[in-house]
Amino acid sequence: MGILSDLFKGRERRGHPSNPGDWLLGLSGGIKTYAGNSVTEENSLKSTAVFSCVRVLAESVAMLPLHLYRRTDGGKARATDHSLYRILHRQPNPEMTSFIFRETLMGHLVGWGNCYAQIIYGGNGQVTELWPLRPDKMSIERVEGELVYEYITSSGQPRILLRSEVFHVAGLGFDGIQGYSPIAKAREAIGLSLATEEFGSRFFGNGARPGAVLEHPGQLGKPAHENLRASWKEKHQGLSQAHNIAILEEGMKLHEIGIPPEDAQFLETRKFQVNEIARLYRVPPHMIGDLEKASFSNIEQQSIDFVVNTLTPWLVRWEQGYDTRLLANGDEDNFFAEHLIEGLLRGDIAARYSAYAVGRQWGWLSANEIRRLENMNPIDKGGDIYLVPMNMTPSDQLTAPLPVLPGQEDDTLDIEGRVIRQLPEGRAGFPKNRDQLRKRYKPLFLDAAQRFVTREVLAIKRQAGKDLTRNLQAFKAWMEEFYKDLPKHIRKNFMPVLISYIDAIQEEANGEIGLEPEMTPELKQFAGEYLDRYSQRHIDSSIGQLQALIRDTDIEELRETIEQKADEWGEKRPARISMNETARSGNATAALIFFGAGYKLIWRNSGTENCPYCDSMEGKVISKGQYFVKGNTDLQPDGTDAPMKIFNSIRHAPLHGG
């Protein structure tokens, strides 16, 4: 051993009776428990509870996919080109798969509290193989500040390994280097489990009968005594001879000995020890076959709890061991090992699909990512595209300038208030900013409108097909109930985007007149009231159009006519709602702020081509409490052929629908 052997001169030797190693304790039968039996890490596996816990933990860790990842800018990618990837993921040595290797070492870890593997390096300094080492043959010493490992080989000779030659994962320990043996710490509990198993075996080996005494009236010599015992065992011991009839000779009598109460409770003792050992390893009892207190309703949650609270700490130990022991030469900064535990956390199919739907809807899962989680092949077209909710938009994009495309101009109106006060210098661009906001929010309003208009269209067509061929009155009654319920769906879809839009508009409008932006309670109340008014306008329009069709259409053609009208709504109405309500709600918000600050409003048309009715409004000025056009009046400017009926008072644009 050269230099290393010199380092170990004078060191206390392993295997001395005053300091026995695990291997020597095993040869001597181990340490006896109060139950009277000896318990070692190896013979403890005779306890079905211990064996089951070790097996569950070892197989659970080994079955998890293990990958080596390369750190990327803000993410990670599998490092399949790294030599360690094959060793961890597929085959650590020519004789073992990754599963067998990790299962073996995990069994060592939960049995002895430590697991070891010898690291074999290639000529380039990279790890090429990993070979398991028996933990009961390993000891660790610190020599001149460095850890060295002494391993007793199969020939009984010690071999010294440097720290860089040993892959070591330790469990809970007292010095941060070696872990406690769970078997040694729970020796008494395991000893009692083994003792109850032995008691049961012996009990049934005696025919499931308690002990008995044969009484002979005379005095038996030693040979006769032994012959009688042997004859009795031959005829009555064992389950196969449990019910043989005993023939007593020479006046002998049989006296049965009752079972002491504590022995009669050995089944309950065995059950308790199963839970005791499960507690030691933090394994749910149902996973080792004890279903006494389990139910199908809680097993899923217990299994998830097992992953989170039992497996995860072990997995962290393994992953940090891979990173610190197997990565070197700067690789530890760029690479890391990680288990995939998502499969163990999968709930039932309904819970999984519900979670996928949330991730897909909110844009952090693509269709192909979901398919990979479900072990399905990817789809070629659109599978890697992420959805973006239309009612959410990055705040930094709300006021970013948009290019004006050909044909994008419309006759939507804007408001500028500058009569009583002059706008602060440098703020003339704010009305344009509000116009940009309107354009940015139009797709969001469109999405919201499509949701409830689609609901309305489908409901009308479904009910028309059901009632209009048989019962017109039933359809009218359904209309009344349906439109009582529709406002809550309009509010559900419109309120989030409306609140966001009003908040953005108030920020621009307040900035336009030099005030501090604030989304006041009054503005929130205004949003609710505005939405109530819009809902009523929408419903009045729908009911009015349907009633006109019912009044003016023959009953034989009514179903087809109403279905055509519903299809027309579905095709055109959301776009009109988006255009009108972005203008109407934005201008109403600005008007509310300007009036509150003491400004008057002046009507300004935007766009290059406006109708004569809108042109007639250009330059009109109103103060708070006034209207550009009062309700229930006819507006007929010069150049028009007929008056426009104004039903509601107009305080802000638009004058009419687009």
XYZ file of C-alpha atoms in Angstrom:
658
model
C 0.000 0.000 0.000
C 3.064 2.261 0.082
C 2.544 5.761 1.472
C -1.038 5.072 2.533
C 0.036 2.084 4.602
C 2.501 4.315 6.429
C -0.270 6.785 7.194
C -2.229 4.060 8.933
C 0.584 2.830 11.171
C -0.350 3.131 14.816
C -4.035 3.554 13.973
C -6.565 1.504 15.907
C -7.260 -1.593 13.822
C -10.681 -2.734 12.687
C -11.863 -6.162 13.830
C -10.310 -6.109 17.280
C -12.621 -7.488 20.001
C -12.480 -4.141 21.778
C -13.702 -2.368 18.646
C -15.601 -4.865 16.491
C -16.738 -3.888 13.017
C -20.121 -4.701 11.550
C -18.734 -7.683 9.701
C -17.304 -9.115 12.943
C -20.556 -8.505 14.822
C -22.336 -10.384 12.067
C -20.025 -13.358 12.433
C -20.604 -13.408 16.176
C -24.389 -13.288 15.777
C -24.846 -9.573 16.496
C -26.044 -7.827 19.644
C -28.804 -9.537 21.611
C -32.023 -7.641 22.297
C -34.217 -7.763 25.380
C -36.433 -10.176 23.446
C -33.522 -12.604 23.603
C -32.625 -12.696 19.917
C -29.807 -11.081 17.965
C -30.531 -8.424 15.346
C -28.196 -7.408 12.526
C -28.779 -5.494 9.320
C -28.822 -8.766 7.402
C -31.007 -10.954 9.604
C -33.436 -8.072 10.185
C -34.638 -8.695 6.626
C -36.256 -11.875 7.962
C -38.893 -9.533 9.382
C -41.455 -9.109 6.627
C -42.127 -5.533 7.755
C -38.438 -4.569 7.517
C -37.985 -6.334 4.189
C -41.112 -4.659 2.792
C -40.020 -1.169 3.891
C -36.529 -1.638 2.452
C -37.986 -2.981 -0.770
C -40.517 -0.147 -1.117
C -37.861 2.534 -0.613
C -35.245 0.843 -2.799
C -37.600 0.150 -5.684
C -39.281 3.561 -5.467
C -35.973 5.397 -5.830
C -34.623 3.026 -8.486
C -37.722 3.256 -10.671
C -37.546 7.041 -11.037
C -35.990 8.284 -14.281
C -32.612 9.848 -13.481
C -31.139 12.393 -15.881
C -28.081 14.605 -16.045
C -28.951 18.162 -17.044
C -26.945 21.035 -18.456
C -27.778 24.472 -17.094
C -28.892 26.851 -19.835
C -29.812 30.514 -19.773
C -32.775 30.447 -17.418
C -33.513 26.749 -17.975
C -32.050 23.289 -18.404
C -31.487 20.653 -21.085
C -30.631 16.960 -20.858
C -26.883 16.481 -21.229
C -27.055 13.278 -23.273
C -23.586 13.932 -24.708
C -21.927 13.846 -21.262
C -20.282 10.540 -20.268
C -21.980 10.567 -16.854
C -25.448 10.654 -18.441
C -25.160 7.029 -19.621
C -23.815 5.896 -16.255
C -26.635 7.449 -14.243
C -29.483 6.899 -16.653
C -28.710 3.529 -18.227
C -25.750 1.430 -17.049
C -23.219 2.271 -14.318
C -21.091 -0.807 -15.015
C -21.065 -3.713 -17.503
C -22.954 -6.018 -15.129
C -25.745 -3.809 -13.790
C -28.528 -1.638 -15.097
C -29.181 1.721 -13.507
C -32.234 0.277 -11.739
C -30.346 -2.659 -10.188
C -27.426 -0.458 -9.157
C -29.585 2.187 -7.492
C -31.895 -0.404 -5.934
C -28.882 -2.163 -4.387
C -27.338 1.006 -2.996
C -30.664 2.302 -1.696
C -31.136 -1.014 0.109
C -27.727 -0.520 1.718
C -28.573 3.068 2.619
C -31.833 2.314 4.432
C -30.355 -0.778 6.087
C -26.901 0.359 7.175
C -27.394 4.134 6.965
C -24.655 4.417 4.331
C -24.054 3.211 0.801
C -20.798 3.103 -1.107
C -19.627 2.518 -4.661
C -16.144 2.447 -6.104
C -15.541 5.075 -8.788
C -13.555 3.985 -11.846
C -12.047 6.783 -13.932
C -11.027 6.816 -17.579
C -7.908 8.297 -19.061
C -9.575 11.681 -19.484
C -10.455 11.900 -15.792
C -14.160 11.254 -16.420
C -16.133 8.653 -14.461
C -16.559 5.493 -16.544
C -17.933 2.924 -14.049
C -19.506 2.630 -10.596
C -19.334 -0.619 -8.585
C -21.273 -1.207 -5.335
C -19.293 -1.853 -2.133
C -20.739 -3.629 0.896
C -21.396 -1.132 3.696
C -20.755 -3.733 6.425
C -17.169 -4.084 5.168
C -16.407 -0.346 5.065
C -14.956 2.000 7.671
C -13.902 5.654 7.412
C -10.942 7.397 8.996
C -9.616 10.930 8.842
C -5.859 11.005 8.285
C -4.078 14.349 8.297
C -7.352 16.100 7.560
C -8.325 13.867 4.631
C -11.006 11.184 4.608
C -9.865 7.710 3.625
C -11.923 4.546 3.335
C -10.848 1.070 4.455
C -12.678 -1.786 2.768
C -12.424 -5.458 3.758
C -12.283 -7.409 0.500
C -13.769 -10.872 -0.067
C -10.372 -12.361 0.802
C -10.458 -10.661 4.199
C -7.691 -8.206 3.329
C -8.130 -4.464 3.943
C -7.907 -2.114 0.975
C -7.485 1.641 1.289
C -9.520 3.913 -0.997
C -9.193 7.670 -1.310
C -12.232 9.906 -1.001
C -12.127 10.600 -4.742
C -12.439 6.852 -5.383
C -15.629 6.347 -3.372
C -19.173 7.439 -4.111
C -20.737 7.733 -0.654
C -24.278 8.699 0.340
C -24.971 8.929 4.070
C -28.266 8.966 5.929
C -29.031 10.795 9.155
C -25.829 10.857 11.209
C -24.074 12.430 14.144
C -20.928 13.741 12.444
C -22.121 14.637 8.945
C -19.910 11.934 7.427
C -21.424 8.581 8.354
C -25.108 7.873 8.856
C -26.780 5.974 11.658
C -27.910 2.441 10.924
C -31.729 2.487 11.240
C -31.590 -1.213 12.107
C -29.164 -0.608 14.962
C -31.192 2.307 16.319
C -34.430 0.302 16.196
C -32.875 -2.993 17.226
C -35.365 -3.625 20.047
C -38.442 -2.953 17.880
C -37.140 -5.221 15.135
C -36.081 -7.835 17.668
C -39.622 -7.932 19.050
C -40.988 -8.312 15.518
C -38.667 -11.259 14.879
C -39.520 -12.745 18.265
C -43.268 -12.659 17.610
C -42.720 -14.313 14.236
C -40.643 -17.023 15.886
C -43.276 -17.481 18.596
C -45.978 -17.936 15.981
C -43.883 -20.415 14.023
C -43.141 -22.495 17.092
C -46.763 -22.294 18.227
C -48.029 -23.724 14.954
C -45.117 -26.129 14.798
C -46.549 -27.653 17.952
C -49.914 -28.143 16.267
C -51.253 -24.722 17.274
C -51.688 -26.177 20.763
C -50.215 -24.941 24.028
C -47.703 -26.977 25.976
C -48.838 -30.049 27.904
C -47.657 -32.325 30.763
C -47.968 -36.111 30.755
C -48.408 -37.530 34.266
C -47.299 -41.193 34.881
C -48.335 -42.889 38.118
C -44.981 -44.600 38.443
C -41.335 -43.642 38.273
C -39.805 -43.561 34.772
C -36.164 -44.115 34.117
C -34.211 -41.894 31.792
C -34.442 -44.205 28.738
C -38.203 -44.611 29.238
C -38.585 -40.848 29.670
C -36.791 -40.118 26.391
C -38.692 -42.818 24.522
C -42.014 -41.413 25.728
C -41.083 -37.845 24.645
C -39.918 -38.997 21.217
C -43.015 -41.124 20.694
C -45.331 -38.248 21.633
C -43.590 -35.768 19.290
C -43.666 -38.243 16.435
C -47.407 -38.761 16.725
C -48.650 -35.283 17.694
C -46.192 -32.497 16.775
C -46.858 -30.408 13.662
C -49.977 -29.158 11.902
C -50.445 -32.374 9.901
C -50.871 -34.358 13.139
C -52.677 -31.718 15.175
C -55.884 -33.747 15.566
C -54.524 -37.286 16.065
C -56.135 -39.201 18.902
C -53.813 -39.754 21.842
C -53.789 -43.203 23.490
C -52.489 -43.044 27.052
C -51.138 -46.238 28.649
C -50.181 -47.367 32.142
C -52.570 -44.922 33.826
C -50.998 -41.753 32.341
C -52.924 -38.471 32.384
C -52.613 -35.408 30.057
C -52.600 -31.927 31.602
C -52.773 -28.962 29.102
C -51.076 -25.703 30.034
C -53.112 -22.591 29.173
C -51.717 -19.731 27.087
C -50.672 -16.762 29.191
C -52.756 -13.664 28.253
C -49.701 -11.777 27.005
C -48.857 -14.679 24.668
C -52.439 -14.908 23.442
C -52.132 -11.280 22.256
C -49.167 -11.973 20.016
C -51.183 -11.183 16.865
C -51.913 -7.696 18.180
C -48.232 -7.386 19.069
C -47.272 -8.332 15.535
C -49.668 -5.726 14.110
C -48.206 -3.062 16.363
C -44.658 -3.967 15.323
C -45.593 -3.645 11.659
C -46.694 -0.051 12.282
C -43.647 0.545 14.479
C -41.276 -0.463 11.685
C -43.295 1.491 9.091
C -42.928 4.520 11.378
C -39.161 3.961 11.503
C -38.893 4.245 7.711
C -41.746 6.748 7.321
C -43.538 4.374 4.952
C -47.370 4.405 4.865
C -48.592 1.068 6.295
C -50.742 0.360 3.241
C -47.576 0.237 1.103
C -46.297 -2.768 3.076
C -49.612 -4.580 3.025
C -51.285 -3.272 6.190
C -54.678 -2.074 4.961
C -56.417 -2.172 8.334
C -56.723 1.613 8.642
C -56.500 2.506 4.961
C -59.378 3.456 2.694
C -59.516 3.915 -1.043
C -60.353 7.579 -0.498
C -57.141 8.355 1.389
C -54.625 5.989 -0.223
C -53.981 8.446 -3.072
C -53.182 11.268 -0.651
C -51.045 8.945 1.485
C -49.098 7.961 -1.621
C -48.486 11.608 -2.521
C -47.467 12.272 1.083
C -45.012 9.358 0.762
C -43.380 11.031 -2.242
C -43.217 14.485 -0.662
C -42.205 13.616 2.894
C -40.427 10.261 2.546
C -38.853 9.953 -0.887
C -37.922 13.582 -1.527
C -35.369 13.864 1.326
C -33.698 10.665 0.092
C -33.685 11.949 -3.491
C -32.033 15.194 -2.399
C -29.278 13.163 -0.702
C -28.734 11.169 -3.887
C -28.750 14.166 -6.205
C -26.321 16.144 -4.074
C -24.122 13.056 -3.867
C -24.038 12.740 -7.655
C -23.237 16.435 -8.032
C -20.458 16.589 -5.443
C -18.847 13.163 -5.923
C -19.140 12.474 -9.645
C -18.850 15.908 -11.272
C -15.465 17.616 -11.310
C -13.237 19.916 -13.379
C -15.827 22.679 -13.369
C -18.679 20.402 -14.467
C -20.394 20.838 -11.105
C -21.151 24.468 -12.039
C -22.707 23.591 -15.393
C -24.353 20.206 -14.819
C -26.627 18.613 -12.237
C -28.497 15.330 -11.726
C -32.232 15.217 -11.070
C -34.930 12.572 -10.643
C -38.286 12.930 -12.361
C -40.937 12.482 -9.689
C -43.955 13.835 -11.580
C -45.143 10.316 -12.372
C -45.414 9.466 -8.672
C -47.390 12.626 -7.966
C -50.022 11.895 -10.606
C -53.536 11.907 -9.245
C -56.529 10.277 -10.873
C -57.249 11.066 -14.500
C -59.834 13.769 -13.725
C -57.443 15.618 -11.392
C -54.575 15.371 -13.893
C -56.622 16.606 -16.831
C -57.979 19.483 -14.761
C -54.421 20.519 -13.843
C -53.319 20.217 -17.481
C -56.230 22.415 -18.556
C -55.116 25.174 -16.185
C -51.528 24.995 -17.429
C -52.634 24.944 -21.059
C -55.111 27.805 -20.660
C -52.665 30.074 -18.846
C -49.821 29.403 -21.229
C -47.154 27.505 -19.281
C -47.880 24.087 -20.847
C -48.009 23.227 -24.532
C -50.001 20.347 -26.004
C -46.832 18.318 -26.561
C -45.617 18.867 -23.002
C -48.925 17.511 -21.723
C -48.725 14.556 -24.113
C -45.217 13.740 -22.894
C -46.457 13.751 -19.288
C -49.147 11.270 -20.356
C -46.591 9.112 -22.244
C -48.087 10.018 -25.620
C -46.311 10.884 -28.855
C -46.094 14.585 -29.798
C -48.212 16.104 -32.541
C -46.475 17.782 -35.448
C -48.540 20.880 -36.153
C -49.037 23.373 -33.351
C -48.073 20.982 -30.568
C -45.363 23.258 -29.209
C -47.393 26.470 -29.378
C -48.342 28.102 -26.076
C -51.732 29.726 -25.652
C -52.015 33.295 -24.361
C -55.186 34.291 -22.464
C -56.825 37.165 -24.272
C -57.926 38.811 -21.024
C -54.329 39.131 -19.829
C -51.585 41.239 -21.375
C -48.120 42.358 -20.205
C -48.329 45.788 -18.596
C -45.318 47.034 -20.529
C -47.177 46.468 -23.801
C -50.285 48.460 -22.968
C -48.804 51.839 -23.865
C -46.271 50.709 -26.476
C -46.812 52.473 -29.829
C -48.621 50.495 -32.504
C -48.099 50.963 -36.232
C -51.202 52.194 -38.038
C -51.988 49.761 -40.827
C -53.881 50.683 -44.000
C -57.622 50.467 -43.473
C -57.263 50.563 -39.711
C -58.744 54.058 -39.331
C -62.370 54.218 -38.240
C -64.862 56.872 -37.219
C -64.548 56.233 -33.473
C -64.543 59.488 -31.557
C -62.197 60.894 -28.933
C -62.593 63.628 -26.316
C -60.289 66.495 -25.423
C -61.082 68.679 -22.421
C -59.403 72.055 -22.556
C -61.867 74.925 -22.131
C -61.756 76.071 -18.524
C -58.103 75.112 -18.121
C -55.319 74.719 -20.619
C -53.587 71.349 -20.836
C -50.159 71.389 -19.168
C -47.369 71.879 -21.617
C -46.085 68.687 -23.176
C -49.245 66.682 -22.498
C -50.946 67.031 -25.861
C -49.996 63.465 -26.785
C -52.107 61.858 -24.087
C -55.324 61.587 -26.161
C -53.314 59.599 -28.700
C -52.102 57.372 -25.898
C -55.700 56.679 -24.920
C -56.436 55.832 -28.521
C -53.517 53.403 -28.536
C -54.905 51.798 -25.390
C -58.265 51.395 -27.050
C -56.656 49.608 -29.985
C -54.677 47.369 -27.680
C -57.705 46.372 -25.651
C -59.957 45.684 -28.629
C -58.746 42.040 -28.943
C -59.392 41.519 -25.229
C -62.908 42.938 -25.492
C -63.402 40.804 -28.604
C -62.433 37.637 -26.748
C -64.757 38.435 -23.852
C -67.623 39.220 -26.222
C -67.080 36.024 -28.195
C -67.441 33.988 -25.018
C -70.882 35.174 -23.982
C -72.179 35.752 -27.520
C -71.252 32.173 -28.409
C -73.118 31.000 -25.331
C -76.125 33.072 -26.404
C -76.044 31.823 -29.999
C -75.774 28.143 -29.092
C -78.555 28.404 -26.522
C -80.922 30.133 -28.966
C -80.289 27.622 -31.762
C -80.693 24.676 -29.421
C -83.957 26.008 -28.003
C -85.284 27.022 -31.418
C -84.795 23.474 -32.653
C -86.620 22.156 -29.610
C -89.608 24.541 -29.334
C -90.280 26.450 -32.540
C -91.580 23.404 -34.375
C -94.136 22.706 -31.640
C -94.654 25.456 -29.068
C -93.941 29.141 -29.702
C -95.103 30.139 -26.217
C -92.559 27.781 -24.661
C -89.808 29.514 -26.663
C -90.980 32.948 -25.481
C -91.009 31.728 -21.859
C -87.517 30.304 -22.301
C -86.301 33.631 -23.740
C -87.506 35.475 -20.669
C -85.689 33.119 -18.285
C -82.528 32.921 -20.395
C -82.071 36.688 -20.605
C -82.609 37.035 -16.864
C -79.584 34.782 -16.393
C -77.334 36.187 -19.144
C -76.053 39.300 -17.248
C -74.032 37.183 -14.813
C -72.223 35.551 -17.742
C -71.571 38.944 -19.326
C -70.160 40.197 -16.025
C -68.022 37.079 -15.553
C -66.374 37.495 -18.956
C -66.286 41.284 -19.238
C -65.512 42.550 -15.727
C -61.781 41.572 -15.523
C -60.880 43.176 -18.844
C -63.109 46.216 -18.205
C -61.483 46.904 -14.818
C -58.036 46.607 -16.388
C -58.998 48.913 -19.253
C -60.557 51.560 -16.998
C -57.453 51.483 -14.798
C -55.218 52.050 -17.828
C -57.455 54.851 -19.148
C -57.587 56.652 -15.789
C -53.807 56.592 -15.609
C -53.553 58.288 -19.006
C -56.428 60.715 -18.346
C -55.063 61.788 -14.955
C -51.627 62.191 -16.473
C -53.144 64.283 -19.244
C -54.296 66.929 -16.754
C -51.330 66.560 -14.399
C -53.024 64.588 -11.608
C -51.735 61.549 -9.734
C -53.139 58.340 -11.271
C -55.394 56.411 -8.899
C -57.936 53.626 -9.357
C -60.461 55.065 -6.896
C -63.442 53.216 -5.383
C -65.645 55.531 -7.451
C -64.040 54.232 -10.646
C -64.555 50.621 -9.551
C -68.191 51.408 -8.801
C -68.447 53.117 -12.185
C -67.140 49.943 -13.865
C -69.875 47.862 -12.267
C -72.578 50.367 -13.172
C -71.266 50.642 -16.720
C -71.370 46.873 -17.119
C -74.929 46.754 -15.798
C -75.977 49.363 -18.360
C -74.190 47.526 -21.158
C -75.819 44.212 -20.179
C -79.227 45.840 -20.344
C -78.447 47.392 -23.743
C -77.271 44.029 -25.068
C -80.308 42.156 -23.761
C -82.758 44.807 -24.993
C -81.195 44.577 -28.442
C -81.324 40.768 -28.508
C -84.898 40.516 -27.274
C -86.026 43.308 -29.589
C -84.561 41.594 -32.659
C -85.986 38.194 -31.710
C -89.436 39.617 -31.002
C -89.409 41.395 -34.362
C -88.599 38.117 -36.108
C -91.354 36.297 -34.224
C -93.821 39.041 -35.137
C -92.907 39.341 -38.811
C -92.043 35.747 -39.802
C -94.345 32.869 -40.712
C -94.258 30.094 -38.141
C -93.073 27.571 -40.768
C -89.980 29.675 -41.470
C -89.402 31.011 -37.970
C -86.936 28.378 -36.792
C -84.693 28.805 -39.827
C -84.924 32.598 -39.638
C -83.978 32.731 -35.958
C -81.093 30.312 -36.507
C -79.813 32.534 -39.342
C -80.039 35.578 -37.085
C -78.144 33.720 -34.331
C -75.417 32.748 -36.811
C -75.188 36.384 -37.905
C -74.750 37.429 -34.262
C -72.008 34.887 -33.769
C -70.181 36.103 -36.861
C -70.472 39.891 -36.545
C -71.664 40.908 -33.105
C -68.457 40.353 -31.036
C -66.451 42.645 -33.341
C -69.079 45.392 -33.099
C -69.191 45.029 -29.322
C -65.400 45.274 -29.129
C -65.231 48.409 -31.278
C -68.146 50.196 -29.617
C -67.465 49.330 -25.978
C -63.754 50.140 -26.008
C -64.651 53.600 -27.319
C -67.692 54.031 -25.086
C -66.135 52.836 -21.798
C -62.810 54.575 -22.441
C -64.426 57.908 -23.217
C -66.865 57.561 -20.312
C -63.931 57.003 -17.945
C -62.019 60.000 -19.301
C -65.141 62.174 -19.086
C -65.680 61.167 -15.467
C -62.124 62.183 -14.570
C -62.132 65.431 -16.552
C -65.490 66.573 -15.162
C -64.314 65.744 -11.652
C -61.234 67.934 -12.149
C -63.308 70.918 -13.340
C -62.713 70.601 -17.070
C -65.213 71.026 -19.873
C -65.317 68.589 -22.764
C -64.977 69.396 -26.425
C -66.040 66.924 -29.082
C -63.304 65.979 -31.529
C -63.721 63.462 -34.323
C -60.890 61.076 -35.117
C -60.353 59.388 -38.444
C -60.571 60.833 -41.909
C -64.034 59.724 -43.012
C -66.952 60.414 -40.676
C -70.690 60.345 -41.203
C -72.652 63.660 -41.375
C -74.166 63.019 -37.946
C -70.703 62.755 -36.327
C -69.380 65.727 -38.317
C -72.207 67.836 -36.891
C -70.858 67.212 -33.356
C -67.358 68.564 -34.084
C -66.340 71.370 -31.709
C -69.339 71.207 -29.380
C -68.517 71.956 -25.717
C -70.292 70.824 -22.551
C -69.755 71.258 -18.817
C -70.467 68.826 -16.004
C -74.177 67.948 -15.941
C -74.716 68.782 -19.617
C -75.060 66.514 -22.664
C -73.890 66.733 -26.232
C -77.294 65.382 -27.280
C -80.254 64.827 -24.976
C -82.181 61.585 -25.033
C -85.456 61.076 -26.897
C -84.572 63.660 -29.536
C -84.100 63.538 -33.298
C -80.715 64.571 -34.715
C -80.871 65.667 -38.361
C -77.933 67.827 -39.478
C -77.697 69.389 -42.921
C -76.980 66.955 -45.688
C -78.873 64.048 -44.178
C -82.029 62.491 -45.567
C -83.589 61.369 -42.285
C -83.222 62.127 -38.582
C -81.274 59.866 -36.207
C -83.340 58.931 -33.185
C -81.301 59.491 -29.995
C -82.852 57.356 -27.257
C -80.295 57.978 -24.479
C -78.523 61.223 -23.589
C -75.009 61.462 -25.065
C -72.235 62.794 -22.805
C -69.318 61.254 -24.677
C -68.505 59.363 -27.852
C -69.566 57.316 -29.681
C -72.645 58.956 -31.072
C -73.838 55.688 -32.577
C -72.720 52.120 -33.051
C -70.012 51.336 -35.554
